[in-house]
mmCIF file of C-alpha atoms and ligand atoms in Angstrom:
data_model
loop_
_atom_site.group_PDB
_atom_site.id
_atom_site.type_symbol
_atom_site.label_atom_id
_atom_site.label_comp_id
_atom_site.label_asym_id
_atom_site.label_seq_id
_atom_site.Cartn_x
_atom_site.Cartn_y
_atom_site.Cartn_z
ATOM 1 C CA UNK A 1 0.000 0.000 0.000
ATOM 2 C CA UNK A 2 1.245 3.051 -0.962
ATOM 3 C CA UNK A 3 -1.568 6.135 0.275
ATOM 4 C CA UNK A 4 -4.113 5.571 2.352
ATOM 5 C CA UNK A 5 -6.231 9.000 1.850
ATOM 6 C CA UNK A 6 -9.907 6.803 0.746
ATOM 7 C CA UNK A 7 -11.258 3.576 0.858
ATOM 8 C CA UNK A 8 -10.053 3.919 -3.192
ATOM 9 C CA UNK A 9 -6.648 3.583 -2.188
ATOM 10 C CA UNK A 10 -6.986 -0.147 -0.940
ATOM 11 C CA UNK A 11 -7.366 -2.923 -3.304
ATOM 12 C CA UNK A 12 -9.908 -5.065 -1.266
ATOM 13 C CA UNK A 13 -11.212 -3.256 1.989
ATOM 14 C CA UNK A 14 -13.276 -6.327 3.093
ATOM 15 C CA UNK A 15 -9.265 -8.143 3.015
ATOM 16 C CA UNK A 16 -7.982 -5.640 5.017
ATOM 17 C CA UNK A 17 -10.526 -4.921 7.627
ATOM 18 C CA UNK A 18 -10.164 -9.138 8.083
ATOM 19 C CA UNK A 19 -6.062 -8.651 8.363
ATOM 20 C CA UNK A 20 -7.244 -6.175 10.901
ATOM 21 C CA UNK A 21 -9.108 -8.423 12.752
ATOM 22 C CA UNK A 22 -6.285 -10.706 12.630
ATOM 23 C CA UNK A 23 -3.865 -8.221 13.906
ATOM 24 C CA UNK A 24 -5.956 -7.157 16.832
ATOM 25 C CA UNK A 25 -5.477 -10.769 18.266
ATOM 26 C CA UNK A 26 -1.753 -10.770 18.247
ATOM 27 C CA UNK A 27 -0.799 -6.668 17.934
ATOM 28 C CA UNK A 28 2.761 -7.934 18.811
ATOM 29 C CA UNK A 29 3.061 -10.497 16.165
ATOM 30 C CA UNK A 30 5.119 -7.713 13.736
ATOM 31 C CA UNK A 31 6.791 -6.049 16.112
ATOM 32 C CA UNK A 32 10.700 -6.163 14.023
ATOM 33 C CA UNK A 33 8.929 -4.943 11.037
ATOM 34 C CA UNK A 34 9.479 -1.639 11.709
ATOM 35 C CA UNK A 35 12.648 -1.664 13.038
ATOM 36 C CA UNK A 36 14.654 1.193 12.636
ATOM 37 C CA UNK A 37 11.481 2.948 10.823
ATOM 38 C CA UNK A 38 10.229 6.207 11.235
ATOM 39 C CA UNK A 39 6.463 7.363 11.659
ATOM 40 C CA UNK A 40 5.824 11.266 11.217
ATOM 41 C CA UNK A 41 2.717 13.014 12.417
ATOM 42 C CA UNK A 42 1.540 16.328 11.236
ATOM 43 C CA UNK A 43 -1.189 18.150 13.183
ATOM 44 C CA UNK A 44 -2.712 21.179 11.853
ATOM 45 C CA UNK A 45 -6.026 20.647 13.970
ATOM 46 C CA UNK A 46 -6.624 18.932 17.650
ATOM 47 C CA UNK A 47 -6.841 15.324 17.961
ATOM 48 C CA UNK A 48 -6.944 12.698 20.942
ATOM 49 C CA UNK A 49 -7.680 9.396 19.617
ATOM 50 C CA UNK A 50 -6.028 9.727 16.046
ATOM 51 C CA UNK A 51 -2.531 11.053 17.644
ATOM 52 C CA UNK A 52 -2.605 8.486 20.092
ATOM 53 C CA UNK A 53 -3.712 5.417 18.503
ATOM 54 C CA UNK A 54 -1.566 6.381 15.641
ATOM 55 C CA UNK A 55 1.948 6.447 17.917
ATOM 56 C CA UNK A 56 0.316 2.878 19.804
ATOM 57 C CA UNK A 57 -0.151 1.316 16.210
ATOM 58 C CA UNK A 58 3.696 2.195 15.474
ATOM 59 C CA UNK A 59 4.845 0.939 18.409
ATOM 60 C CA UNK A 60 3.092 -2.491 18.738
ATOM 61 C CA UNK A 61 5.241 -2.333 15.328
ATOM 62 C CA UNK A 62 8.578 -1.566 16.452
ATOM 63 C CA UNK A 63 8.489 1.509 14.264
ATOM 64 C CA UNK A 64 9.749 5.249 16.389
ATOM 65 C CA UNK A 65 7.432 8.228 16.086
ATOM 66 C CA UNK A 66 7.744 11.632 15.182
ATOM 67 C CA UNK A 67 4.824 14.427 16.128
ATOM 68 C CA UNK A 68 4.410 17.916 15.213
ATOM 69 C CA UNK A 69 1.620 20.434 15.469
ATOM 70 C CA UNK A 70 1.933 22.336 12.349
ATOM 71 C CA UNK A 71 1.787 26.117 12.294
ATOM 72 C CA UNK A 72 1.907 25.990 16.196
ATOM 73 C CA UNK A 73 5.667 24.209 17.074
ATOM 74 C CA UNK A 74 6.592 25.064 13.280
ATOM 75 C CA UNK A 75 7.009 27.869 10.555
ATOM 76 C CA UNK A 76 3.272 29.054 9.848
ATOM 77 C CA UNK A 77 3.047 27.281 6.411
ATOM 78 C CA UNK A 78 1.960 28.427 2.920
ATOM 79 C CA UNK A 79 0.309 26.378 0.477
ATOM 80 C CA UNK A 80 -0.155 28.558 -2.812
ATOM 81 C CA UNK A 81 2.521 28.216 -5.459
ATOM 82 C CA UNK A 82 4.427 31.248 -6.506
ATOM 83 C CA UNK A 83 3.285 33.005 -3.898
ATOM 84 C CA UNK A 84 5.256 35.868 -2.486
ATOM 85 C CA UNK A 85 6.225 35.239 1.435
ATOM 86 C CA UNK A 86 5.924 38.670 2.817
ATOM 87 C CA UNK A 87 3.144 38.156 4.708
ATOM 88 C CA UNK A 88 2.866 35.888 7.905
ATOM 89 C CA UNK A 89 3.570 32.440 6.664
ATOM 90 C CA UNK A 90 7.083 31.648 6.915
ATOM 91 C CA UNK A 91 7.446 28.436 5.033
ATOM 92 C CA UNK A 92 6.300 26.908 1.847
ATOM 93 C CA UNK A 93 4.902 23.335 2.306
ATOM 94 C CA UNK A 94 7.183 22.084 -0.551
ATOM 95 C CA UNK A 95 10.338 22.537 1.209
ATOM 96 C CA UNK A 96 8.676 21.341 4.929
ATOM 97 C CA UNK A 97 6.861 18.556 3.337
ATOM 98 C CA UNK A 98 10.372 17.370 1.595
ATOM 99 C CA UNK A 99 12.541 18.026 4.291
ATOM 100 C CA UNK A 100 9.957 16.006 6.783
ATOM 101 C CA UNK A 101 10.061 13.035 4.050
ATOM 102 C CA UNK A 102 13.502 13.065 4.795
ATOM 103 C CA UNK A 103 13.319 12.182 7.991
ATOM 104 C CA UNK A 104 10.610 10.226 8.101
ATOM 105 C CA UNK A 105 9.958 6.261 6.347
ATOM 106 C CA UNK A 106 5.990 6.726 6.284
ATOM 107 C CA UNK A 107 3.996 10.321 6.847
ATOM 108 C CA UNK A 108 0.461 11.125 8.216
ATOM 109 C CA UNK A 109 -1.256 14.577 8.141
ATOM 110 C CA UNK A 110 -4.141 16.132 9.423
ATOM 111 C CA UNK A 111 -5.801 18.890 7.758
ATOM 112 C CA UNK A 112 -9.429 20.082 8.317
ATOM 113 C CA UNK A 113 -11.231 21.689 6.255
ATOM 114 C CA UNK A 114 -11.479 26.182 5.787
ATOM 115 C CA UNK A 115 -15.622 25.002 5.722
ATOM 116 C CA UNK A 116 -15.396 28.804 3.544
ATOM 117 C CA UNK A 117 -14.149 27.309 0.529
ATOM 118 C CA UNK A 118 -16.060 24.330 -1.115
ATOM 119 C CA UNK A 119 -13.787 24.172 -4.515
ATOM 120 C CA UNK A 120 -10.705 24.015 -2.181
ATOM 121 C CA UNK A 121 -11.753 21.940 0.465
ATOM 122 C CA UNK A 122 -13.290 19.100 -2.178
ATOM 123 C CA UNK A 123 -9.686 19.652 -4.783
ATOM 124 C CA UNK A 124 -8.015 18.492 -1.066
ATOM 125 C CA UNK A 125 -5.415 21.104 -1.710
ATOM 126 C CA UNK A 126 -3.247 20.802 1.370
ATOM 127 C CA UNK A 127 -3.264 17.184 1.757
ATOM 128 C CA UNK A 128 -1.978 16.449 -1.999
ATOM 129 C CA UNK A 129 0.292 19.099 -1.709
ATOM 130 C CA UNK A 130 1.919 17.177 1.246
ATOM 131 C CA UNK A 131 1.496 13.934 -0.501
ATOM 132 C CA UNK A 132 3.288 15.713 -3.413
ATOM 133 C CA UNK A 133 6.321 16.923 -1.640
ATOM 134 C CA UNK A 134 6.795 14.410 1.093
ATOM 135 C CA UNK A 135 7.659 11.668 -1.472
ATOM 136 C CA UNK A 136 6.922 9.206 0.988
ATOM 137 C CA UNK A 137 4.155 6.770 1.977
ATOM 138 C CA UNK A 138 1.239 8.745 2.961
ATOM 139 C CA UNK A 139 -1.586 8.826 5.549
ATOM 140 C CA UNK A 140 -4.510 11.178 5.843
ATOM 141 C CA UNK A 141 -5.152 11.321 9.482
ATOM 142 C CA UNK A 142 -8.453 13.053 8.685
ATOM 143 C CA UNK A 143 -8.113 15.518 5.541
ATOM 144 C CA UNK A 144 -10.787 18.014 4.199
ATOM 145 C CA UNK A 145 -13.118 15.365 3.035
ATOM 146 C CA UNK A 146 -12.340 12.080 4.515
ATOM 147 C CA UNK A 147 -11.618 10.350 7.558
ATOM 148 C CA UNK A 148 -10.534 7.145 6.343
ATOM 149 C CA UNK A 149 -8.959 5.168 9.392
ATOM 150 C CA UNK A 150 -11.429 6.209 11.165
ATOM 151 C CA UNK A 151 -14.141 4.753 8.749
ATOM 152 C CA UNK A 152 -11.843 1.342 8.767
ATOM 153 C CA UNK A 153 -12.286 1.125 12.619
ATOM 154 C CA UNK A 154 -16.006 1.553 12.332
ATOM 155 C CA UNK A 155 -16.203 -1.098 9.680
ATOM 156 C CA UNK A 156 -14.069 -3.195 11.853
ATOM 157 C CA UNK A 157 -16.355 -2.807 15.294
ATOM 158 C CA UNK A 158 -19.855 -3.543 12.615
ATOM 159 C CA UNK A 159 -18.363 -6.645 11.415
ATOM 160 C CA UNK A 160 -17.119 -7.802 15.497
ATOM 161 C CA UNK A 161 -20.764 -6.990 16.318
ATOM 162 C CA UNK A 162 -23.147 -7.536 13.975
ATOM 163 C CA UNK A 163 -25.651 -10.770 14.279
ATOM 164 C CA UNK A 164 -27.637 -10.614 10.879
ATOM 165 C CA UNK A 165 -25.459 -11.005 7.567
ATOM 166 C CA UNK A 166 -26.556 -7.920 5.686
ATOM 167 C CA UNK A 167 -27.167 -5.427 8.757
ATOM 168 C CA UNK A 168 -28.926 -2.047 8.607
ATOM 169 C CA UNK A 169 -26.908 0.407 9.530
ATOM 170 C CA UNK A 170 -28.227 4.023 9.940
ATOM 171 C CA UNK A 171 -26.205 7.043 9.915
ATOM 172 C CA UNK A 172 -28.124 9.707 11.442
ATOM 173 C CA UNK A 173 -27.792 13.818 11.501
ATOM 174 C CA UNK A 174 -27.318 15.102 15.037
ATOM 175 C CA UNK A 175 -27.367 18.668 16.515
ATOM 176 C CA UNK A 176 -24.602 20.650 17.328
ATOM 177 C CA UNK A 177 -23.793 24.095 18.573
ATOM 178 C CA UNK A 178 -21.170 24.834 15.528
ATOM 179 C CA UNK A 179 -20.619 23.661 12.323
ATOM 180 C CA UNK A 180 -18.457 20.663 12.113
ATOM 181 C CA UNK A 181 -16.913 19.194 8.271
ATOM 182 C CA UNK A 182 -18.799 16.489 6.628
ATOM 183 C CA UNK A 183 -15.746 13.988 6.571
ATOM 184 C CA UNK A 184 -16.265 11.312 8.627
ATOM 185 C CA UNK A 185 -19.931 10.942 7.184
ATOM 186 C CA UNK A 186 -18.552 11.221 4.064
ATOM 187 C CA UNK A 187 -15.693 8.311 4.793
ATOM 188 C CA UNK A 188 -18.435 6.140 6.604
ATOM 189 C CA UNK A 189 -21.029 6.024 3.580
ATOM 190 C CA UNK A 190 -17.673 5.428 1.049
ATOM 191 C CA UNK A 191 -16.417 2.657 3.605
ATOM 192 C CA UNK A 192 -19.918 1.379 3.878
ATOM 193 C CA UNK A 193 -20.581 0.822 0.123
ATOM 194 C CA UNK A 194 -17.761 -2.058 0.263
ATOM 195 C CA UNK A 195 -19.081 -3.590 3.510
ATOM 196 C CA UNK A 196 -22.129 -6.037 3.219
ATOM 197 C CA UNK A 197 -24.584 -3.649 4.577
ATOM 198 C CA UNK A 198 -28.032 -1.937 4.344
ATOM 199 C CA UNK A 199 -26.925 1.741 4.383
ATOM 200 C CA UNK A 200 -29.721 4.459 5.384
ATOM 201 C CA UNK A 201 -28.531 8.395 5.874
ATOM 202 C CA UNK A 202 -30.734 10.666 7.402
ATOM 203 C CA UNK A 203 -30.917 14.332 7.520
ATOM 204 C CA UNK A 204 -33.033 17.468 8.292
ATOM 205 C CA UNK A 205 -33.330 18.855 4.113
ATOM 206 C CA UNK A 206 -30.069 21.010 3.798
ATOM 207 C CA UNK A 207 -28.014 18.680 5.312
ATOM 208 C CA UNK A 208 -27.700 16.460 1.776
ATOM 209 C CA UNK A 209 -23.596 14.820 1.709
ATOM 210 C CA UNK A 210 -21.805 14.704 -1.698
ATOM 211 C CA UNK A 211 -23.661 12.157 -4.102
ATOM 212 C CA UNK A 212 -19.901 11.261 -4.547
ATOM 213 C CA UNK A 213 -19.496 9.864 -1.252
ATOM 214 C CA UNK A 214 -23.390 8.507 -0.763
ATOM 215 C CA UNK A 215 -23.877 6.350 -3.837
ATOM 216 C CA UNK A 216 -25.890 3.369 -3.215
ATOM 217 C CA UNK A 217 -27.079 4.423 0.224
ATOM 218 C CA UNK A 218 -30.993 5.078 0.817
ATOM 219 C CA UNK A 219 -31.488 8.864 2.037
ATOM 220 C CA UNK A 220 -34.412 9.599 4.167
ATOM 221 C CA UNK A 221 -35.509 12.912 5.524
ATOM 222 C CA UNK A 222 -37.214 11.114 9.032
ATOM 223 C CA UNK A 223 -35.274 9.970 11.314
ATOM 224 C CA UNK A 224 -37.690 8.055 12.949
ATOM 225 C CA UNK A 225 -38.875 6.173 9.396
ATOM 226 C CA UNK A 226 -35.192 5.799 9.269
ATOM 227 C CA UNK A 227 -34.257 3.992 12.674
ATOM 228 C CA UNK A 228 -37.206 1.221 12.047
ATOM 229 C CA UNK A 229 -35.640 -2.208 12.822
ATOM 230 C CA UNK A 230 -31.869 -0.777 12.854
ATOM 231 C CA UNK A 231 -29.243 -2.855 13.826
ATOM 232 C CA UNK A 232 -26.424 -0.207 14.047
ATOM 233 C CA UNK A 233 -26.902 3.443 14.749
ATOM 234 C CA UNK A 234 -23.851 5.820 13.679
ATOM 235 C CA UNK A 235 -24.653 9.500 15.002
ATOM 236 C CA UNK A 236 -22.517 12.311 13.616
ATOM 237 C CA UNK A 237 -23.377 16.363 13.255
ATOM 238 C CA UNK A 238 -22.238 18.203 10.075
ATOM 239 C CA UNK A 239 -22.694 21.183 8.276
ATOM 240 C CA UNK A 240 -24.301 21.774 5.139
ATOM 241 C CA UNK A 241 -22.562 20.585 2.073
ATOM 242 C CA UNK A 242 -24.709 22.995 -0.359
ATOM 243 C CA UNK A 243 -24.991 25.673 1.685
ATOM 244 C CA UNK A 244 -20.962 25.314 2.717
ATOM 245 C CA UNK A 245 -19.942 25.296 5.707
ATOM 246 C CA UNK A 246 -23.450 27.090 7.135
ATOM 247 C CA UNK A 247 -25.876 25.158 9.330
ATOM 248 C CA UNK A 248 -29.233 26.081 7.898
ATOM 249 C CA UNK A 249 -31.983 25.995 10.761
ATOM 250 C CA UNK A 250 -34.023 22.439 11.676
ATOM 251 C CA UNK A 251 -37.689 22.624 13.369
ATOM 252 C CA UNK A 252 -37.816 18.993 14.309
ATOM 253 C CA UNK A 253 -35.901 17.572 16.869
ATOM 254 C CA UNK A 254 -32.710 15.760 15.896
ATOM 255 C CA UNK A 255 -31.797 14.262 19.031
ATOM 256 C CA UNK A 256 -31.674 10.813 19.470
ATOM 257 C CA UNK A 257 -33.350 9.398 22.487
ATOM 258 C CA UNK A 258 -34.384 5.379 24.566
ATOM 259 C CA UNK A 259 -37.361 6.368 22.959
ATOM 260 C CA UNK A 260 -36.609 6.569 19.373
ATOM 261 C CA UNK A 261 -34.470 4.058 19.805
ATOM 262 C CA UNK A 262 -37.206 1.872 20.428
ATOM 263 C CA UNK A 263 -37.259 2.165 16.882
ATOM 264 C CA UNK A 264 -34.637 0.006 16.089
ATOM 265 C CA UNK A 265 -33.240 -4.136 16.449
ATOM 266 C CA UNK A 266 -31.831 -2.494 20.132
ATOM 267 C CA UNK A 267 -29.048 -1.032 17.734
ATOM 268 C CA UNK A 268 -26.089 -0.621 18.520
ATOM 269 C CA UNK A 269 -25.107 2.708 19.159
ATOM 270 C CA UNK A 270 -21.628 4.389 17.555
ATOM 271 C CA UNK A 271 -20.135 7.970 17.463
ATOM 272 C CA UNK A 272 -16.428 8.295 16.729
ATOM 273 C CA UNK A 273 -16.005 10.870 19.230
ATOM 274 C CA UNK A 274 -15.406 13.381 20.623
ATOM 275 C CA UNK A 275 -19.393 13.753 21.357
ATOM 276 C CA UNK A 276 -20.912 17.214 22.903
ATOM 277 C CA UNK A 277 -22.963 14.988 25.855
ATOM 278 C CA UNK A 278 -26.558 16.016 25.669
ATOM 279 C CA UNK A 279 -25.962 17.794 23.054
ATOM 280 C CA UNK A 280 -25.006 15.193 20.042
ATOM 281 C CA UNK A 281 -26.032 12.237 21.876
ATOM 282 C CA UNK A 282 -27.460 11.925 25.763
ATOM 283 C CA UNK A 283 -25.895 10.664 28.242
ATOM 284 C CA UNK A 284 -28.079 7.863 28.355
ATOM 285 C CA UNK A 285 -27.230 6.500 25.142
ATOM 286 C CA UNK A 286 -23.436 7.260 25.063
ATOM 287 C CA UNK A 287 -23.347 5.125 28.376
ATOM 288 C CA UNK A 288 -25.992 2.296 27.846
ATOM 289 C CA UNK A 289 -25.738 -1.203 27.275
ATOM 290 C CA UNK A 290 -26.010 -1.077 23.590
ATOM 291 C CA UNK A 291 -22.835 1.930 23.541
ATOM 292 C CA UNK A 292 -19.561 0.361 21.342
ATOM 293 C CA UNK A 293 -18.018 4.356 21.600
ATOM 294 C CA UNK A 294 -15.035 2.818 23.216
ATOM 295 C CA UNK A 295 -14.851 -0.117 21.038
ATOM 296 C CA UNK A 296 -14.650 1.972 18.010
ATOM 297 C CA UNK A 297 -11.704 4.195 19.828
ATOM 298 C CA UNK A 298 -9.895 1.021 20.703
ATOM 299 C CA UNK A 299 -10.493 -0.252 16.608
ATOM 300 C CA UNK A 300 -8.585 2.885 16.263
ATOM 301 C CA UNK A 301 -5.409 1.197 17.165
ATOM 302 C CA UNK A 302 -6.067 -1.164 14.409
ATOM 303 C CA UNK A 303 -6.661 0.659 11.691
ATOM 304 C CA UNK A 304 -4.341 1.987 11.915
ATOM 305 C CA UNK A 305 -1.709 -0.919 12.693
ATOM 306 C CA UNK A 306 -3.203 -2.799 9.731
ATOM 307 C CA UNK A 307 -2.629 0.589 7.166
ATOM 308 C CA UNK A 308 1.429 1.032 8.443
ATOM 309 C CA UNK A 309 1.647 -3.052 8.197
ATOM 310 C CA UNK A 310 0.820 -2.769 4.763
ATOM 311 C CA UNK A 311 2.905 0.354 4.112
ATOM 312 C CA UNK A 312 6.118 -1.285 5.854
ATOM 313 C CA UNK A 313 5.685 -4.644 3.749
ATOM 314 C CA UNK A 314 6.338 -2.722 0.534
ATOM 315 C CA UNK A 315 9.119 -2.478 -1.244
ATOM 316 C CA UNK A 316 10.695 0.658 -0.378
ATOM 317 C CA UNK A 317 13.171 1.407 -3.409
ATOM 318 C CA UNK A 318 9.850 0.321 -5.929
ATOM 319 C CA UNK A 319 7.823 2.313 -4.167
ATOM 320 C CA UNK A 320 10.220 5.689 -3.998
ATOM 321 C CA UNK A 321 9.864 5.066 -7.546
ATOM 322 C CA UNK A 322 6.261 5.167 -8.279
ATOM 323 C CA UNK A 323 5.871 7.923 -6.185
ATOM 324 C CA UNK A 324 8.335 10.236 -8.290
ATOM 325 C CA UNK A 325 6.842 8.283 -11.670
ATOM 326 C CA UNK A 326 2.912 8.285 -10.735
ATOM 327 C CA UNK A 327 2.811 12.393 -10.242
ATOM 328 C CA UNK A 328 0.097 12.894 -7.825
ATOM 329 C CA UNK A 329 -0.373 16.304 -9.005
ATOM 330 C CA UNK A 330 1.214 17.843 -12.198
ATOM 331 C CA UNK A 331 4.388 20.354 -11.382
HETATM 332 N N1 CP B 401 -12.315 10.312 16.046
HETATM 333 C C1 CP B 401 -11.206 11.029 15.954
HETATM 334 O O1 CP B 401 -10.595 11.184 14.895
HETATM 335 O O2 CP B 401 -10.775 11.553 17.158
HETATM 336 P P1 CP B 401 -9.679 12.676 17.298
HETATM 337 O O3 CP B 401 -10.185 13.909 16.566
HETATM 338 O O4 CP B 401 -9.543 12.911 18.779
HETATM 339 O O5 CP B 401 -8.398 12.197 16.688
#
């Protein structure tokens, strides 16, 4: 494996959430592999379970970490080519990004998206142009659009939990008190479409994902029509796609509750966290019986482990190749 940025990037996703799986019994099992190997992380937004389960994935793999918060412990960065520096960004990304794939055997960013600038946000500017200059193997630790090892743990706690061979899973709209990007919904219904599953989304109107991302999945505008006879429940706030970045206004009430969850095949409830209590999700719900939030944070570690397995297995010298070969964006 050579990028991990989208379920795209994997030849079989089903094979790898099962290597996953397999990994998660012994997570010691590979632990010379990446010997002498270095992992760097690049923050340019906060993150708890991503940082951490990252730098536990490496080292269950022998492999030493590296971890910066970018534009805080670095040089402010710019992004746009040609530009002239004589402003408040101090270094282009093409010389950090190269000088960090110097040091570093196998990189992971994270980069949020502006939620200002559709065009920008969708192109995933920042994240290519790391990919681009790094020259390394590459991992989005949650870019613009996607959320992609976060979408592999959640595909790996369905298929630990689920009873009935094609399960309906239901990714519902939640409230929240600012507008949040659209990327881990976005990852989930991608993930989803190679998982055997029965895929509903539902929204308040104005809430509508990238068709992109939600081919194949049923969209409903009631949540309650929606939750009928679910066996997983995935709650997750975002903003408005059309309307970018805004959070246009919703009568009904969005909040899941016991009750509505009466709805459903007792679900199983999932949020990837971190969750506004009582104001995503209630209490009640994030600390039930049927809760797997902490199951999906510890699939983290997986997902993770199973994505740098792959990368370290490659052939290094081929794959140095490629990269400068395959240009992932033209000069
Ligand atoms: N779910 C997730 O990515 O958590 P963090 O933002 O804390 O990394």
């Amino acid at each position: 494996m050579k990028f991990f940025t989208t379920v795209h990037d994997v030849a079989s996703p089903q094979q790898l959430l099962q290597e996953a799986i397999e990994l998660k019994k012994d997570p010691f099992g590979f632990s010379e592999l990446g010997k002498n190997k270095v992992l760097g992380l690049l923050f340019m937004n906060p993150s708890l379970r991503t940082r951490l389960s990252m730098q536990k994935a490496a080292m269950n793999l022998g492999m030493q970490v590296i971890v910066m918060n970018i534009n805080q412990d670095s040089w402010t960065l710019e992004f746009n080519d040609g530009a002239v520096m004589n402003s408040t960004r101090q270094e282009h990304v093409k010389d950090a990004a190269a000088v960090m794939g110097l040091y570093c055997d196998i990189i992971g960013v994270r980069c949020f998206p502006s939620l200002t600038n559709r065009e920008e946000d969708y192109s995933e500017k920042i994240l290519l142009q790391f990919m681009k200059y790094c020259k390394k193997p590459f991992i989005s630790l949650e870019s613009a659009t996607l959320h992609p090892l976060q979408s592999l743990a959640d595909a790996i706690t369905i298929k630990e939990f689920q009873k009935q061979k094609i399960p309906k899973v239901v990714l519902t709209w939640a409230p929240h008190i600012k507008p949040l990007p659209q990327a881990v919904a976005n990852s989930f219904a991608e993930w989803m479409r190679f998982s055997e599953v029965d895929l509903v989304i539902t929204h308040p109107e104005g809430y509508e994902l990238q068709e992109d991302f939600t081919k194949g999945a049923t969209i409903c505008y009631h949540q309650t029509e929606a939750l009928l006879d679910a066996d997983f429940v995935y709650v997750k706030n975002w903003s408005s796609y059309n309307e970018y970045g805004l959070m246009p206004k919703v009568e009904e009430d969005w909040l899941l509750s016991e009750q509505k969850m009466k709805l459903t095949n007792n679900a199983h409830l999932m949020h990837c966290l971190p969750v506004r209590r009582n104001v995503e999700v209630p209490d009640e719900l994030l600390d039930g019986p049927n809760s797997l939030i902490l199951q999906q944070a510890e699939n983290r570690i997986y997902s993770a482990q199973v994505v740098l397995k792959k990368m370290l297995e490659t052939n290094y010298n081929k794959l140095q190749n490629v990269v400068e070969k395959n240009v992932l964006m033209e000069e």
